[in-house]
XYZ file of C-alpha atoms in Angstrom:
535
model
C -66.803 178.285 68.976
C -63.001 178.586 68.877
C -62.759 176.525 72.068
C -64.616 173.587 70.499
C -62.546 173.783 67.311
C -59.346 173.789 69.397
C -60.570 170.884 71.542
C -61.473 168.908 68.448
C -58.034 169.616 66.985
C -56.268 168.479 70.163
C -58.267 165.236 70.294
C -57.502 164.554 66.623
C -53.801 165.275 67.228
C -53.727 162.918 70.215
C -55.261 160.051 68.251
C -52.975 160.773 65.292
C -50.013 159.900 67.509
C -51.390 156.431 68.173
C -51.363 153.487 65.779
C -54.643 152.786 64.041
C -54.042 149.064 64.510
C -52.011 146.963 66.940
C -51.074 143.522 65.579
C -50.031 141.050 68.282
C -48.383 137.994 66.690
C -47.552 134.850 68.639
C -45.652 131.963 67.057
C -46.472 128.795 68.957
C -43.295 126.945 70.064
C -40.690 129.322 68.628
C -37.277 129.078 70.252
C -35.195 132.267 70.134
C -32.503 130.563 68.072
C -34.916 129.983 65.177
C -34.290 133.648 64.362
C -30.540 133.045 64.103
C -30.419 129.429 62.845
C -32.463 130.183 59.750
C -31.498 133.853 59.359
C -29.518 133.435 56.108
C -32.550 131.927 54.379
C -35.141 134.459 55.537
C -36.438 137.042 53.063
C -36.140 140.794 53.630
C -39.909 141.122 54.063
C -40.729 138.906 57.067
C -38.689 138.391 60.233
C -35.824 140.538 58.884
C -38.129 143.485 58.264
C -39.096 143.481 61.941
C -35.479 143.062 63.061
C -33.889 145.602 60.703
C -36.551 148.308 60.924
C -37.908 147.645 64.409
C -36.616 146.814 67.883
C -35.349 143.386 68.954
C -35.129 142.166 72.549
C -32.547 139.392 72.349
C -32.687 138.220 75.959
C -36.440 137.779 76.331
C -37.760 135.118 78.723
C -40.793 133.652 80.399
C -40.739 134.354 84.123
C -42.739 131.334 85.259
C -43.368 127.631 84.855
C -45.202 125.832 83.239
C -44.356 127.092 79.764
C -47.467 125.915 77.936
C -49.658 127.471 75.231
C -52.569 128.595 77.409
C -50.503 130.333 80.105
C -48.181 131.758 77.446
C -50.893 133.493 75.465
C -52.625 134.720 78.625
C -49.387 136.116 80.072
C -48.377 137.946 76.896
C -51.651 139.834 76.643
C -52.487 140.384 80.343
C -49.005 141.522 81.363
C -48.938 139.182 84.337
C -48.162 135.556 85.147
C -50.367 132.555 86.041
C -50.273 133.308 89.778
C -52.504 136.282 88.919
C -54.382 135.566 85.676
C -55.277 132.007 86.714
C -54.472 130.171 83.462
C -52.088 127.790 85.202
C -51.841 125.247 82.347
C -53.692 124.135 79.231
C -55.632 121.660 81.371
C -55.582 121.361 85.133
C -57.350 119.683 88.028
C -59.974 121.954 89.563
C -60.235 120.962 93.215
C -63.547 122.820 93.598
C -65.203 121.110 90.648
C -63.294 117.873 91.362
C -62.444 117.346 87.695
C -59.967 118.285 85.010
C -60.815 121.539 83.248
C -59.613 123.173 80.035
C -58.289 126.725 79.995
C -60.784 127.939 77.366
C -63.617 125.471 77.998
C -67.053 126.888 78.812
C -70.155 124.697 78.898
C -72.381 127.781 79.241
C -71.877 128.792 75.610
C -72.707 127.143 72.303
C -70.433 126.583 69.336
C -70.909 128.597 66.145
C -70.081 127.141 62.739
C -70.106 123.532 63.934
C -72.392 121.084 65.702
C -69.517 119.711 67.765
C -69.894 120.067 71.530
C -66.093 120.243 71.775
C -66.007 123.851 70.542
C -67.790 125.415 73.532
C -65.137 127.983 74.363
C -64.665 131.379 76.021
C -62.082 133.327 78.098
C -64.072 133.041 81.353
C -61.362 131.123 83.245
C -58.901 133.994 82.697
C -59.185 136.192 85.792
C -57.633 139.444 84.558
C -58.019 141.790 81.601
C -55.842 142.028 78.492
C -54.534 145.241 76.909
C -57.165 144.668 74.208
C -59.847 144.760 76.926
C -58.377 148.001 78.257
C -58.336 149.488 74.773
C -62.011 148.613 74.358
C -62.831 150.251 77.699
C -60.699 153.296 76.900
C -62.395 153.900 73.535
C -65.918 153.308 74.883
C -65.878 150.060 72.869
C -65.323 151.901 69.583
C -61.930 150.232 69.076
C -62.398 146.659 67.833
C -60.626 143.447 68.866
C -60.410 140.283 66.749
C -58.522 137.083 67.681
C -57.364 134.512 65.087
C -55.605 131.168 65.541
C -55.691 127.517 64.548
C -56.010 126.733 68.282
C -59.045 127.941 70.230
C -56.947 129.061 73.203
C -54.581 130.909 70.843
C -57.491 133.002 69.553
C -59.555 133.408 72.719
C -57.131 134.273 75.514
C -55.208 137.049 73.676
C -58.408 138.729 72.455
C -59.709 138.943 76.026
C -63.160 139.223 77.558
C -64.544 142.073 75.440
C -63.457 140.979 71.961
C -65.743 141.518 68.995
C -64.805 138.056 67.795
C -62.378 135.179 68.248
C -62.085 132.520 65.548
C -60.299 129.208 65.452
C -60.034 126.263 63.069
C -61.984 123.042 63.453
C -60.377 120.286 61.406
C -61.607 116.687 61.491
C -64.117 116.160 58.683
C -65.220 119.810 58.640
C -62.331 122.173 57.879
C -64.200 125.260 59.130
C -63.439 128.458 61.016
C -65.624 128.489 64.118
C -66.411 130.548 67.209
C -68.862 130.509 70.120
C -71.927 132.394 71.342
C -69.728 134.191 73.871
C -69.067 136.660 71.036
C -72.501 136.789 69.392
C -75.460 134.746 68.218
C -74.095 133.861 64.798
C -70.951 133.922 62.695
C -70.456 137.142 60.714
C -71.401 136.846 57.054
C -67.785 137.238 55.966
C -66.750 134.201 58.059
C -69.594 132.121 56.602
C -68.515 133.238 53.127
C -64.875 132.359 53.881
C -65.925 128.867 54.995
C -67.924 128.317 51.821
C -64.920 128.928 49.601
C -62.294 126.325 48.711
C -59.536 128.086 50.675
C -59.146 125.167 53.097
C -59.401 122.357 50.553
C -56.800 124.116 48.411
C -54.228 123.596 51.191
C -54.650 119.811 51.026
C -51.578 119.531 48.833
C -48.165 117.924 48.768
C -45.708 119.301 51.303
C -42.240 119.305 49.800
C -39.312 121.479 50.792
C -39.431 125.062 49.570
C -35.845 124.787 48.297
C -33.660 121.795 47.265
C -33.436 119.564 50.312
C -29.627 119.375 50.196
C -29.523 123.108 51.016
C -31.188 122.599 54.419
C -27.971 122.720 56.417
C -29.437 124.379 59.556
C -31.171 121.133 60.541
C -30.343 117.450 60.797
C -30.821 114.848 58.043
C -34.324 114.278 56.696
C -34.394 110.576 57.570
C -33.853 110.152 61.332
C -35.230 108.042 64.144
C -36.197 111.093 66.236
C -39.455 111.953 64.470
C -43.025 110.668 64.727
C -44.306 111.635 61.281
C -47.785 110.992 59.907
C -49.802 107.812 60.171
C -49.844 105.954 56.861
C -46.315 106.966 55.797
C -43.549 104.585 56.762
C -40.647 107.066 56.731
C -40.608 110.656 57.965
C -39.121 112.022 54.759
C -40.258 114.555 52.174
C -42.543 114.834 50.300
C -45.796 114.377 52.236
C -49.009 113.968 50.243
C -51.393 115.553 52.756
C -54.527 114.786 50.771
C -53.599 111.102 50.592
C -52.594 110.952 54.269
C -55.595 112.921 55.573
C -57.906 109.952 56.170
C -55.516 108.316 58.649
C -54.635 111.639 60.289
C -58.045 113.020 61.327
C -58.988 114.624 58.033
C -58.423 118.373 57.928
C -56.481 118.149 61.208
C -53.453 117.195 59.123
C -53.272 120.820 57.948
C -52.565 121.882 61.522
C -49.427 119.705 61.454
C -48.148 121.329 58.274
C -46.960 124.816 57.242
C -50.211 125.260 55.337
C -51.962 125.756 58.674
C -49.990 129.031 58.840
C -51.255 129.921 55.369
C -54.841 129.425 56.541
C -54.228 131.759 59.491
C -52.720 134.462 57.268
C -55.593 134.170 54.778
C -58.182 134.457 57.537
C -56.398 137.319 59.331
C -56.143 139.348 56.103
C -59.840 138.784 55.474
C -60.658 139.853 59.056
C -58.662 143.077 58.656
C -60.537 143.840 55.438
C -64.077 142.891 56.457
C -63.947 144.254 60.014
C -62.440 147.513 58.707
C -59.601 147.279 61.217
C -57.392 150.357 61.348
C -59.788 152.444 59.260
C -60.883 155.113 61.746
C -59.462 157.258 64.558
C -59.895 154.573 67.243
C -57.141 152.024 67.674
C -58.143 148.456 66.819
C -56.393 145.251 67.841
C -55.933 141.972 65.991
C -54.218 139.047 67.707
C -52.774 136.383 65.425
C -51.375 133.108 66.731
C -49.561 130.746 64.365
C -50.143 127.328 65.956
C -48.773 124.973 63.302
C -45.090 125.308 64.343
C -46.088 123.796 67.713
C -47.828 120.808 66.145
C -44.892 120.288 63.778
C -42.315 120.673 66.558
C -44.084 118.120 68.746
C -44.254 115.738 65.800
C -40.817 116.106 64.196
C -38.587 117.771 66.795
C -36.697 121.061 66.858
C -33.772 119.831 64.746
C -35.850 118.516 61.851
C -35.866 119.617 58.223
C -39.636 119.929 58.679
C -39.137 122.678 61.276
C -36.620 124.534 59.131
C -38.945 124.439 56.132
C -41.886 125.516 58.298
C -40.054 128.648 59.433
C -38.830 129.546 55.950
C -42.440 129.341 54.788
C -43.731 131.234 57.842
C -41.295 134.021 56.996
C -43.010 134.357 53.615
C -46.438 134.337 55.275
C -45.363 137.203 57.522
C -44.146 139.110 54.470
C -47.520 138.596 52.829
C -49.329 139.799 55.964
C -47.142 142.905 56.274
C -47.694 143.772 52.613
C -51.461 143.668 53.155
C -51.138 145.825 56.274
C -49.145 148.381 54.276
C -51.889 148.416 51.656
C -54.989 148.330 53.871
C -53.878 150.300 56.953
C -50.812 152.207 55.777
C -47.165 151.530 56.578
C -46.935 154.255 59.232
C -50.286 153.538 60.833
C -49.842 150.201 62.614
C -47.683 148.677 65.336
C -46.623 145.034 65.515
C -45.114 142.898 68.215
C -44.041 139.317 67.572
C -43.144 136.788 70.237
C -43.742 133.144 71.167
C -45.676 131.374 73.906
C -42.753 129.052 74.761
C -39.755 127.319 73.219
C -38.994 123.593 73.093
C -36.348 121.049 74.056
C -34.176 119.076 71.669
C -35.271 115.455 71.422
C -33.546 113.839 74.443
C -32.630 110.678 72.519
C -30.827 112.929 70.007
C -28.987 114.731 72.808
C -27.984 111.430 74.414
C -26.535 110.245 71.119
C -24.243 113.265 71.300
C -23.272 112.566 74.933
C -25.379 115.378 76.408
C -27.207 114.629 79.656
C -30.864 114.008 78.814
C -33.542 111.392 79.294
C -37.143 110.410 79.901
C -39.282 110.428 83.022
C -41.727 107.576 83.622
C -44.670 109.542 84.956
C -46.992 106.538 85.354
C -44.499 104.717 87.585
C -43.811 107.905 89.540
C -47.508 108.403 90.283
C -47.817 104.822 91.531
C -44.764 105.270 93.761
C -46.152 108.470 95.285
C -49.475 106.813 96.074
C -47.744 103.788 97.613
C -45.399 105.948 99.661
C -48.229 107.951 101.219
C -50.253 104.819 101.888
C -47.383 103.071 103.629
C -46.208 106.163 105.546
C -49.591 107.347 106.830
C -51.519 104.076 106.677
C -54.216 105.669 104.538
C -55.319 105.076 100.957
C -56.628 107.929 98.787
C -54.484 110.800 100.080
C -53.757 111.885 96.491
C -56.537 113.486 94.479
C -54.550 114.122 91.296
C -51.033 114.348 89.882
C -50.704 116.456 86.745
C -48.603 119.344 85.400
C -45.854 118.236 87.816
C -48.090 119.028 90.767
C -49.539 116.762 93.454
C -53.038 117.623 94.694
C -53.851 116.167 98.101
C -57.223 115.019 99.441
C -58.076 117.705 102.007
C -61.358 116.083 103.028
C -59.712 112.779 103.919
C -56.841 114.523 105.718
C -59.317 116.469 107.873
C -61.460 113.383 108.467
C -58.476 111.340 109.657
C -57.079 114.312 111.604
C -53.735 114.082 109.816
C -51.220 116.923 109.548
C -51.252 118.504 106.098
C -47.863 120.091 106.759
C -46.306 116.765 107.746
C -47.740 115.014 104.690
C -46.458 117.665 102.266
C -43.015 117.774 103.888
C -42.662 113.981 103.899
C -43.897 113.778 100.332
C -41.533 116.529 99.149
C -38.590 114.745 100.770
C -39.614 111.477 99.083
C -39.922 113.096 95.647
C -36.508 114.777 95.987
C -34.924 111.331 96.190
C -36.404 110.194 92.879
C -34.287 109.957 89.759
C -34.317 112.967 87.400
C -35.574 115.461 90.026
C -34.061 118.950 90.132
C -36.316 120.853 92.554
C -39.313 120.143 94.775
C -41.401 122.812 96.515
C -44.283 122.600 98.959
C -47.305 124.882 99.015
C -46.065 126.609 102.180
C -42.721 127.391 100.513
C -44.409 128.806 97.418
C -46.800 130.918 99.475
C -43.904 132.528 101.360
C -42.185 135.721 100.222
C -38.639 134.542 100.797
C -37.987 132.471 97.648
C -34.368 133.105 96.671
C -33.557 130.579 93.935
C -34.178 131.569 90.307
C -36.157 128.425 89.511
C -38.094 128.860 92.747
C -39.256 132.310 91.691
C -40.376 130.957 88.318
C -42.409 128.250 90.042
C -43.853 130.845 92.400
C -44.981 133.015 89.464
C -46.783 130.030 87.968
C -48.374 128.995 91.251
C -51.914 130.205 91.880
C -52.749 129.924 95.588
C -56.353 128.915 94.987
C -55.968 126.707 91.916
C -52.572 125.013 92.146
C -51.519 121.834 93.922
C -49.701 121.134 97.191
C -46.311 119.873 96.011
C -44.622 121.015 92.788
C -41.633 119.215 91.277
C -39.218 120.195 88.506
C -37.356 117.697 86.345
C -33.660 118.086 85.558
C -32.700 119.840 82.291
C -33.580 117.901 79.121
C -35.529 115.280 81.095
C -39.076 115.066 79.770
C -42.236 113.078 80.326
C -42.959 112.424 76.662
C -42.489 109.893 73.884
C -39.039 108.963 72.582
C -39.647 110.936 69.379
C -40.548 114.580 68.806
C -40.142 117.613 71.088
C -42.097 119.092 73.967
C -41.986 122.008 76.426
C -43.272 123.158 79.811
C -40.139 123.488 81.930
C -38.465 126.559 83.501
C -35.250 125.790 81.581
C -33.869 128.312 79.085
C -34.768 126.247 76.016
C -38.429 126.707 77.003
C -38.276 130.270 78.383
C -36.029 132.049 75.832
C -38.159 133.269 72.925
C -38.067 136.127 70.371
C -39.526 139.561 71.031
C -39.720 142.002 68.126
C -41.477 145.379 68.023
C -42.122 147.278 64.802
C -44.064 150.215 63.418
C -45.625 153.397 64.703
C -44.134 154.618 67.965
C -41.291 152.061 67.959
C -37.571 152.869 67.874
C -35.088 151.018 65.693
C -32.525 149.073 67.699
C -31.845 146.097 69.912
C -31.056 145.219 73.511
C -29.455 142.385 75.432
C -31.123 143.502 78.660
C -33.264 140.764 80.121
C -36.929 141.351 79.386
C -39.957 139.381 80.507
C -43.121 138.182 78.836
C -45.058 140.332 81.294
C -43.379 143.497 79.927
C -45.061 143.368 76.503
C -48.530 144.487 77.542
C -47.394 147.415 79.755
C -45.280 148.643 76.826
C -48.183 148.489 74.364
C -50.518 150.055 76.935
C -48.078 152.940 77.409
C -47.829 153.390 73.650
C -51.618 153.618 73.414
C -51.980 155.816 76.494
C -54.563 153.498 78.023
C -55.042 152.063 81.491
C -52.973 149.010 82.372
C -54.751 145.647 82.614
C -56.084 145.031 86.125
C -53.514 142.380 87.066
C -50.423 143.740 85.340
C -47.066 143.077 87.019
C -44.619 143.759 84.171
C -42.677 146.907 83.336
C -42.828 149.373 80.453
C -39.858 148.866 78.116
C -39.346 152.599 77.614
C -36.203 152.069 75.518
C -38.423 150.480 72.831
C -40.730 153.489 72.463
C -40.050 156.683 70.544
């Protein structure tokens, strides 16, 4: 009898040392310097609470290219890079299916909450487990996992293969939170109830600056020629009447490209915590929250815009609201948070050029035509290229075998040709990337993003601040520091207070959380435990 009482006590003590809830927050397209640029305007309850009371890794980077949303979210939560987890881009050419595929697309499932065929989504293309999967396995599936994001891939990939639910926002004419049959046969009643309320319509409001616009000194002027803006409004200046502009901007999709998309995510996440009873028993639960709107806004207006500054000041308040609810519903000492980003972004090259900084634009369409013509003229064969996308060239293996050509000679000749093109920084062949002797820093990043089965045959890297994009707005995807350097903040139960300038990697987050929870590492993990973060 005493033995069983003692055993029960020890088990209870062990679980008491673990957080009841892990909250993994990803801010889509957050450069590290957004923490410092806007620091004076942040409240004490959002970003500053994490920094002042938690642990900040100031030299945190992605260790691979391409720095896109899909690979970013997968890498954060699996603890490994695309060469292992297989999410090599948002979209890529699948040589086995001979078509472009989407990282979260799955035609075997049905959408829930919408009739649209475009919402058939699941994590099946991700080849490894997440720490949330391992937590589910460790707790005999008693610990829950919920994923929330405006973007489907931002909800699905972090939550993993065993999640109880992943929910994302369908805009257009619907304005609904949706999911797929991968997670169950119907939406939970609380999600249906949430969709029936006016929470989404309420956000169709006027977007003006939170504070007087003349106080926004951490960004450029409001009226510039570096921003795309919304259709139907001649100038990209505040205020923006979202309800009036919605018709010409895909209806409820306009909320994604506004800070009120972040409000929707916070509202939904708080409701999920309440209705799913997250953090209410002895088994650790996980909620993954991805704020996608900063990415849409950054692409649209650029990283130096007033719109971005206002978005982050408002996001800071959203985080404060979320943390307050966590304090109330879970208990201040009962949860652990980490906050990071899936990638950064480049300054608008035309803006950089105006200030005499080397930058520019890459004509991808012309480049593709030149590659095709070069191979045709060099090897007297048409059709040697299957696809060029994500700065990778996929060759036609069937034709090469049929014509008894040398694959090695073709890739070497092609790599040499591409190196001579304007705006190129590096070019690597498949054989180079499959070798173990890569010595250059950029080379190792490319190698970590190169999946032997799924990737192409020649990979090229553009020079810093050279992008294949429109002349307005910002983008990302490169191995340069403006895309790899992002925030990493830990806070809560089991976390020390402090900071470090040691270089840390995106793949280190999941091993650290796994160690905190005392669970098995995900099955593809390659990162390290940041022991200096843990108490």
